Amino acid sequence: MSVKNIKDVAREAGVSIATVSRVVNKLGSVKKYNRDKVDLAIKKLKFRPNMSAQRLASKRSNNIIGLVIPRYTNIFHSFYALQILQGVGVSVERMKMDLLLHITNGDSFLNISNVQGVIFSDIIGNEDQVDGVVEAGLPCVIMNYNTKDLPVSCISIDNFNAGLD
């Protein structure tokens, strides 16, 4: 069975491609009768919208934040890593952006061509990747590490003052 596209849905529903697009993207007004026909065609054809195409159409192709987590952290068994993922995920969702998760051991390629900024949960072993993000002029946030040497934002605990409390 071939992958169905928006043209197939329009043909099946007997409506224009623009109508299908408005239904799929929940944009503009569509008569209930036509919306029902499109919904039925989508179910019948088992149509799944192409997320990349939707981003391009909505001019949201670059609304992506990268989150880099070191491979030494088993993300699925680490409460800390899951808390970071959950917190960043909630914030990104509120901003109506997408999250690109990159789990790395430091020597893997970090593709920053489609992101608006990058968050590093730790930079141990990822210094070259941080340098690449900074050189590209992208906003960068580093967690658990303070640096005055780079033009980045840092989030960390003041262990000295925390110990005094």
PDB file of C-alpha atoms in Angstrom:
ATOM      1  CA  MET A   1       0.000   0.000   0.000  1.00  0.00           C
ATOM      2  CA  SER A   2       1.454   3.356  -1.022  1.00  0.00           C
ATOM      3  CA  VAL A   3       1.819   6.335   1.277  1.00  0.00           C
ATOM      4  CA  LYS A   4      -1.172   8.619   0.901  1.00  0.00           C
ATOM      5  CA  ASN A   5      -0.786  12.356   0.542  1.00  0.00           C
ATOM      6  CA  ILE A   6      -3.020  15.393   0.781  1.00  0.00           C
ATOM      7  CA  LYS A   7      -3.996  15.120  -2.911  1.00  0.00           C
ATOM      8  CA  ASP A   8      -5.289  11.578  -2.335  1.00  0.00           C
ATOM      9  CA  VAL A   9      -7.395  12.779   0.601  1.00  0.00           C
ATOM     10  CA  ALA A  10      -8.816  15.662  -1.464  1.00  0.00           C
ATOM     11  CA  ARG A  11      -9.692  13.305  -4.324  1.00  0.00           C
ATOM     12  CA  GLU A  12     -11.329  10.793  -1.954  1.00  0.00           C
ATOM     13  CA  ALA A  13     -13.312  13.495  -0.137  1.00  0.00           C
ATOM     14  CA  GLY A  14     -14.265  15.350  -3.312  1.00  0.00           C
ATOM     15  CA  VAL A  15     -12.895  18.655  -2.021  1.00  0.00           C
ATOM     16  CA  SER A  16      -9.971  20.911  -2.847  1.00  0.00           C
ATOM     17  CA  ILE A  17      -6.456  20.418  -1.529  1.00  0.00           C
ATOM     18  CA  ALA A  18      -6.832  23.770   0.256  1.00  0.00           C
ATOM     19  CA  THR A  19      -9.872  22.450   2.144  1.00  0.00           C
ATOM     20  CA  VAL A  20      -7.967  19.353   3.252  1.00  0.00           C
ATOM     21  CA  SER A  21      -5.058  21.553   4.330  1.00  0.00           C
ATOM     22  CA  ARG A  22      -7.357  23.772   6.404  1.00  0.00           C
ATOM     23  CA  VAL A  23      -8.891  20.723   8.110  1.00  0.00           C
ATOM     24  CA  VAL A  24      -5.552  19.011   8.796  1.00  0.00           C
ATOM     25  CA  ASN A  25      -3.887  22.199  10.059  1.00  0.00           C
ATOM     26  CA  LYS A  26      -7.015  23.431  11.854  1.00  0.00           C
ATOM     27  CA  LEU A  27      -6.874  26.741   9.999  1.00  0.00           C
ATOM     28  CA  GLY A  28      -9.659  28.902   8.646  1.00  0.00           C
ATOM     29  CA  SER A  29     -13.299  28.015   8.425  1.00  0.00           C
ATOM     30  CA  VAL A  30     -14.518  24.837   6.774  1.00  0.00           C
ATOM     31  CA  LYS A  31     -18.162  23.845   6.504  1.00  0.00           C
ATOM     32  CA  LYS A  32     -19.025  20.954   8.820  1.00  0.00           C
ATOM     33  CA  TYR A  33     -20.189  18.892   5.835  1.00  0.00           C
ATOM     34  CA  ASN A  34     -16.790  19.251   4.124  1.00  0.00           C
ATOM     35  CA  ARG A  35     -14.867  18.758   7.372  1.00  0.00           C
ATOM     36  CA  ASP A  36     -16.735  15.475   7.940  1.00  0.00           C
ATOM     37  CA  LYS A  37     -15.947  14.328   4.374  1.00  0.00           C
ATOM     38  CA  VAL A  38     -12.261  15.100   4.875  1.00  0.00           C
ATOM     39  CA  ASP A  39     -12.165  13.363   8.271  1.00  0.00           C
ATOM     40  CA  LEU A  40     -13.806  10.286   6.735  1.00  0.00           C
ATOM     41  CA  ALA A  41     -11.314  10.235   3.836  1.00  0.00           C
ATOM     42  CA  ILE A  42      -8.397  10.595   6.265  1.00  0.00           C
ATOM     43  CA  LYS A  43      -9.617   7.584   8.254  1.00  0.00           C
ATOM     44  CA  LYS A  44     -10.347   5.517   5.153  1.00  0.00           C
ATOM     45  CA  LEU A  45      -6.933   6.191   3.604  1.00  0.00           C
ATOM     46  CA  LYS A  46      -5.110   6.027   6.967  1.00  0.00           C
ATOM     47  CA  PHE A  47      -3.539   9.365   6.067  1.00  0.00           C
ATOM     48  CA  ARG A  48      -0.811  10.709   8.333  1.00  0.00           C
ATOM     49  CA  PRO A  49       0.230  14.341   7.810  1.00  0.00           C
ATOM     50  CA  ASN A  50       3.875  14.942   6.957  1.00  0.00           C
ATOM     51  CA  MET A  51       5.247  16.988   9.875  1.00  0.00           C
ATOM     52  CA  SER A  52       8.049  18.507   7.796  1.00  0.00           C
ATOM     53  CA  ALA A  53       5.582  19.654   5.167  1.00  0.00           C
ATOM     54  CA  GLN A  54       3.349  21.133   7.875  1.00  0.00           C
ATOM     55  CA  ARG A  55       6.258  23.074   9.344  1.00  0.00           C
ATOM     56  CA  LEU A  56       7.215  24.446   5.945  1.00  0.00           C
ATOM     57  CA  ALA A  57       3.636  25.407   5.151  1.00  0.00           C
ATOM     58  CA  SER A  58       3.203  27.147   8.485  1.00  0.00           C
ATOM     59  CA  LYS A  59       6.651  28.771   8.263  1.00  0.00           C
ATOM     60  CA  ARG A  60       7.595  26.963  11.488  1.00  0.00           C
ATOM     61  CA  SER A  61      10.467  24.998   9.980  1.00  0.00           C
ATOM     62  CA  ASN A  62      13.015  26.536  12.326  1.00  0.00           C
ATOM     63  CA  ASN A  63      11.037  26.541  15.560  1.00  0.00           C
ATOM     64  CA  ILE A  64      13.183  23.761  16.953  1.00  0.00           C
ATOM     65  CA  ILE A  65      15.209  23.744  20.161  1.00  0.00           C
ATOM     66  CA  GLY A  66      17.997  21.197  20.496  1.00  0.00           C
ATOM     67  CA  LEU A  67      18.572  19.411  23.809  1.00  0.00           C
ATOM     68  CA  VAL A  68      21.920  17.654  24.163  1.00  0.00           C
ATOM     69  CA  ILE A  69      22.209  14.968  26.831  1.00  0.00           C
ATOM     70  CA  PRO A  70      25.454  13.017  27.349  1.00  0.00           C
ATOM     71  CA  ARG A  71      25.379   9.337  26.453  1.00  0.00           C
ATOM     72  CA  TYR A  72      26.885   8.380  29.820  1.00  0.00           C
ATOM     73  CA  THR A  73      23.484   9.209  31.239  1.00  0.00           C
ATOM     74  CA  ASN A  74      21.044   6.400  30.507  1.00  0.00           C
ATOM     75  CA  ILE A  75      18.174   8.752  29.856  1.00  0.00           C
ATOM     76  CA  PHE A  76      15.529   6.097  30.374  1.00  0.00           C
ATOM     77  CA  HIS A  77      16.831   5.095  33.813  1.00  0.00           C
ATOM     78  CA  SER A  78      18.017   8.473  35.080  1.00  0.00           C
ATOM     79  CA  PHE A  79      15.524  10.461  37.126  1.00  0.00           C
ATOM     80  CA  TYR A  80      17.666  13.559  36.611  1.00  0.00           C
ATOM     81  CA  ALA A  81      17.771  13.215  32.809  1.00  0.00           C
ATOM     82  CA  LEU A  82      14.038  12.532  32.654  1.00  0.00           C
ATOM     83  CA  GLN A  83      13.322  15.614  34.782  1.00  0.00           C
ATOM     84  CA  ILE A  84      15.393  17.742  32.411  1.00  0.00           C
ATOM     85  CA  LEU A  85      13.630  16.259  29.397  1.00  0.00           C
ATOM     86  CA  GLN A  86      10.224  16.815  30.967  1.00  0.00           C
ATOM     87  CA  GLY A  87      10.966  20.401  32.016  1.00  0.00           C
ATOM     88  CA  VAL A  88      12.450  21.413  28.687  1.00  0.00           C
ATOM     89  CA  GLY A  89       9.640  19.603  26.867  1.00  0.00           C
ATOM     90  CA  VAL A  90       6.947  21.519  28.749  1.00  0.00           C
ATOM     91  CA  SER A  91       8.665  24.852  28.082  1.00  0.00           C
ATOM     92  CA  VAL A  92       9.178  24.115  24.402  1.00  0.00           C
ATOM     93  CA  GLU A  93       5.543  23.050  24.050  1.00  0.00           C
ATOM     94  CA  ARG A  94       4.358  26.284  25.697  1.00  0.00           C
ATOM     95  CA  MET A  95       6.372  28.235  23.145  1.00  0.00           C
ATOM     96  CA  LYS A  96       4.772  26.166  20.354  1.00  0.00           C
ATOM     97  CA  MET A  97       8.166  24.870  19.309  1.00  0.00           C
ATOM     98  CA  ASP A  98       9.574  21.424  18.687  1.00  0.00           C
ATOM     99  CA  LEU A  99      12.294  19.606  20.603  1.00  0.00           C
ATOM    100  CA  LEU A 100      15.201  17.799  18.982  1.00  0.00           C
ATOM    101  CA  LEU A 101      16.850  15.383  21.418  1.00  0.00           C
ATOM    102  CA  HIS A 102      20.503  14.585  20.766  1.00  0.00           C
ATOM    103  CA  ILE A 103      22.089  11.916  22.963  1.00  0.00           C
ATOM    104  CA  THR A 104      25.839  12.062  22.473  1.00  0.00           C
ATOM    105  CA  ASN A 105      29.141  10.771  23.719  1.00  0.00           C
ATOM    106  CA  GLY A 106      30.782  13.999  22.587  1.00  0.00           C
ATOM    107  CA  ASP A 107      32.213  12.833  19.294  1.00  0.00           C
ATOM    108  CA  SER A 108      28.966  12.511  17.358  1.00  0.00           C
ATOM    109  CA  PHE A 109      27.901  15.140  14.843  1.00  0.00           C
ATOM    110  CA  LEU A 110      25.463  17.720  16.181  1.00  0.00           C
ATOM    111  CA  ASN A 111      23.289  18.970  13.306  1.00  0.00           C
ATOM    112  CA  ILE A 112      22.346  22.529  14.201  1.00  0.00           C
ATOM    113  CA  SER A 113      21.133  23.568  10.754  1.00  0.00           C
ATOM    114  CA  ASN A 114      17.442  23.544  11.717  1.00  0.00           C
ATOM    115  CA  VAL A 115      17.529  24.673  15.335  1.00  0.00           C
ATOM    116  CA  GLN A 116      17.002  28.107  16.856  1.00  0.00           C
ATOM    117  CA  GLY A 117      19.020  27.344  19.953  1.00  0.00           C
ATOM    118  CA  VAL A 118      20.647  24.525  21.907  1.00  0.00           C
ATOM    119  CA  ILE A 119      20.479  23.466  25.554  1.00  0.00           C
ATOM    120  CA  PHE A 120      23.307  21.307  26.903  1.00  0.00           C
ATOM    121  CA  SER A 121      22.426  19.347  30.030  1.00  0.00           C
ATOM    122  CA  ASP A 122      26.173  18.923  30.633  1.00  0.00           C
ATOM    123  CA  ILE A 123      29.204  19.884  28.584  1.00  0.00           C
ATOM    124  CA  ILE A 124      31.709  17.329  29.831  1.00  0.00           C
ATOM    125  CA  GLY A 125      32.964  15.796  26.598  1.00  0.00           C
ATOM    126  CA  ASN A 126      30.802  18.157  24.528  1.00  0.00           C
ATOM    127  CA  GLU A 127      33.067  21.221  24.499  1.00  0.00           C
ATOM    128  CA  ASP A 128      33.575  21.082  20.721  1.00  0.00           C
ATOM    129  CA  GLN A 129      29.828  20.924  20.170  1.00  0.00           C
ATOM    130  CA  VAL A 130      29.325  23.966  22.411  1.00  0.00           C
ATOM    131  CA  ASP A 131      32.001  25.827  20.435  1.00  0.00           C
ATOM    132  CA  GLY A 132      30.196  24.951  17.193  1.00  0.00           C
ATOM    133  CA  VAL A 133      26.905  26.324  18.496  1.00  0.00           C
ATOM    134  CA  VAL A 134      28.573  29.527  19.715  1.00  0.00           C
ATOM    135  CA  GLU A 135      30.438  29.974  16.399  1.00  0.00           C
ATOM    136  CA  ALA A 136      27.133  29.572  14.537  1.00  0.00           C
ATOM    137  CA  GLY A 137      25.749  32.460  16.578  1.00  0.00           C
ATOM    138  CA  LEU A 138      22.926  30.407  18.070  1.00  0.00           C
ATOM    139  CA  PRO A 139      21.561  30.992  21.558  1.00  0.00           C
ATOM    140  CA  CYS A 140      23.061  28.434  23.918  1.00  0.00           C
ATOM    141  CA  VAL A 141      22.240  27.384  27.468  1.00  0.00           C
ATOM    142  CA  ILE A 142      24.548  25.190  29.519  1.00  0.00           C
ATOM    143  CA  MET A 143      23.256  23.408  32.605  1.00  0.00           C
ATOM    144  CA  ASN A 144      25.401  22.481  35.628  1.00  0.00           C
ATOM    145  CA  TYR A 145      28.387  24.473  34.501  1.00  0.00           C
ATOM    146  CA  ASN A 146      29.382  28.106  34.941  1.00  0.00           C
ATOM    147  CA  THR A 147      31.584  29.726  32.352  1.00  0.00           C
ATOM    148  CA  LYS A 148      32.524  33.303  31.779  1.00  0.00           C
ATOM    149  CA  ASP A 149      34.676  32.342  28.791  1.00  0.00           C
ATOM    150  CA  LEU A 150      31.773  31.827  26.390  1.00  0.00           C
ATOM    151  CA  PRO A 151      28.808  34.012  25.414  1.00  0.00           C
ATOM    152  CA  VAL A 152      26.248  31.518  26.727  1.00  0.00           C
ATOM    153  CA  SER A 153      23.624  31.390  29.451  1.00  0.00           C
ATOM    154  CA  CYS A 154      24.337  29.071  32.365  1.00  0.00           C
ATOM    155  CA  ILE A 155      22.026  27.355  34.821  1.00  0.00           C
ATOM    156  CA  SER A 156      23.691  25.851  37.861  1.00  0.00           C
ATOM    157  CA  ILE A 157      23.506  25.501  41.605  1.00  0.00           C
ATOM    158  CA  ASP A 158      25.577  27.723  43.863  1.00  0.00           C
ATOM    159  CA  ASN A 159      26.929  24.851  45.956  1.00  0.00           C
ATOM    160  CA  PHE A 160      28.838  27.160  48.299  1.00  0.00           C
ATOM    161  CA  ASN A 161      25.795  29.187  49.348  1.00  0.00           C
ATOM    162  CA  ALA A 162      23.563  26.118  49.287  1.00  0.00           C
ATOM    163  CA  GLY A 163      25.925  24.538  51.819  1.00  0.00           C
ATOM    164  CA  LEU A 164      25.516  27.539  54.120  1.00  0.00           C
ATOM    165  CA  ASP A 165      21.727  27.157  54.255  1.00  0.00           C
TER     166      ASP A 165
END
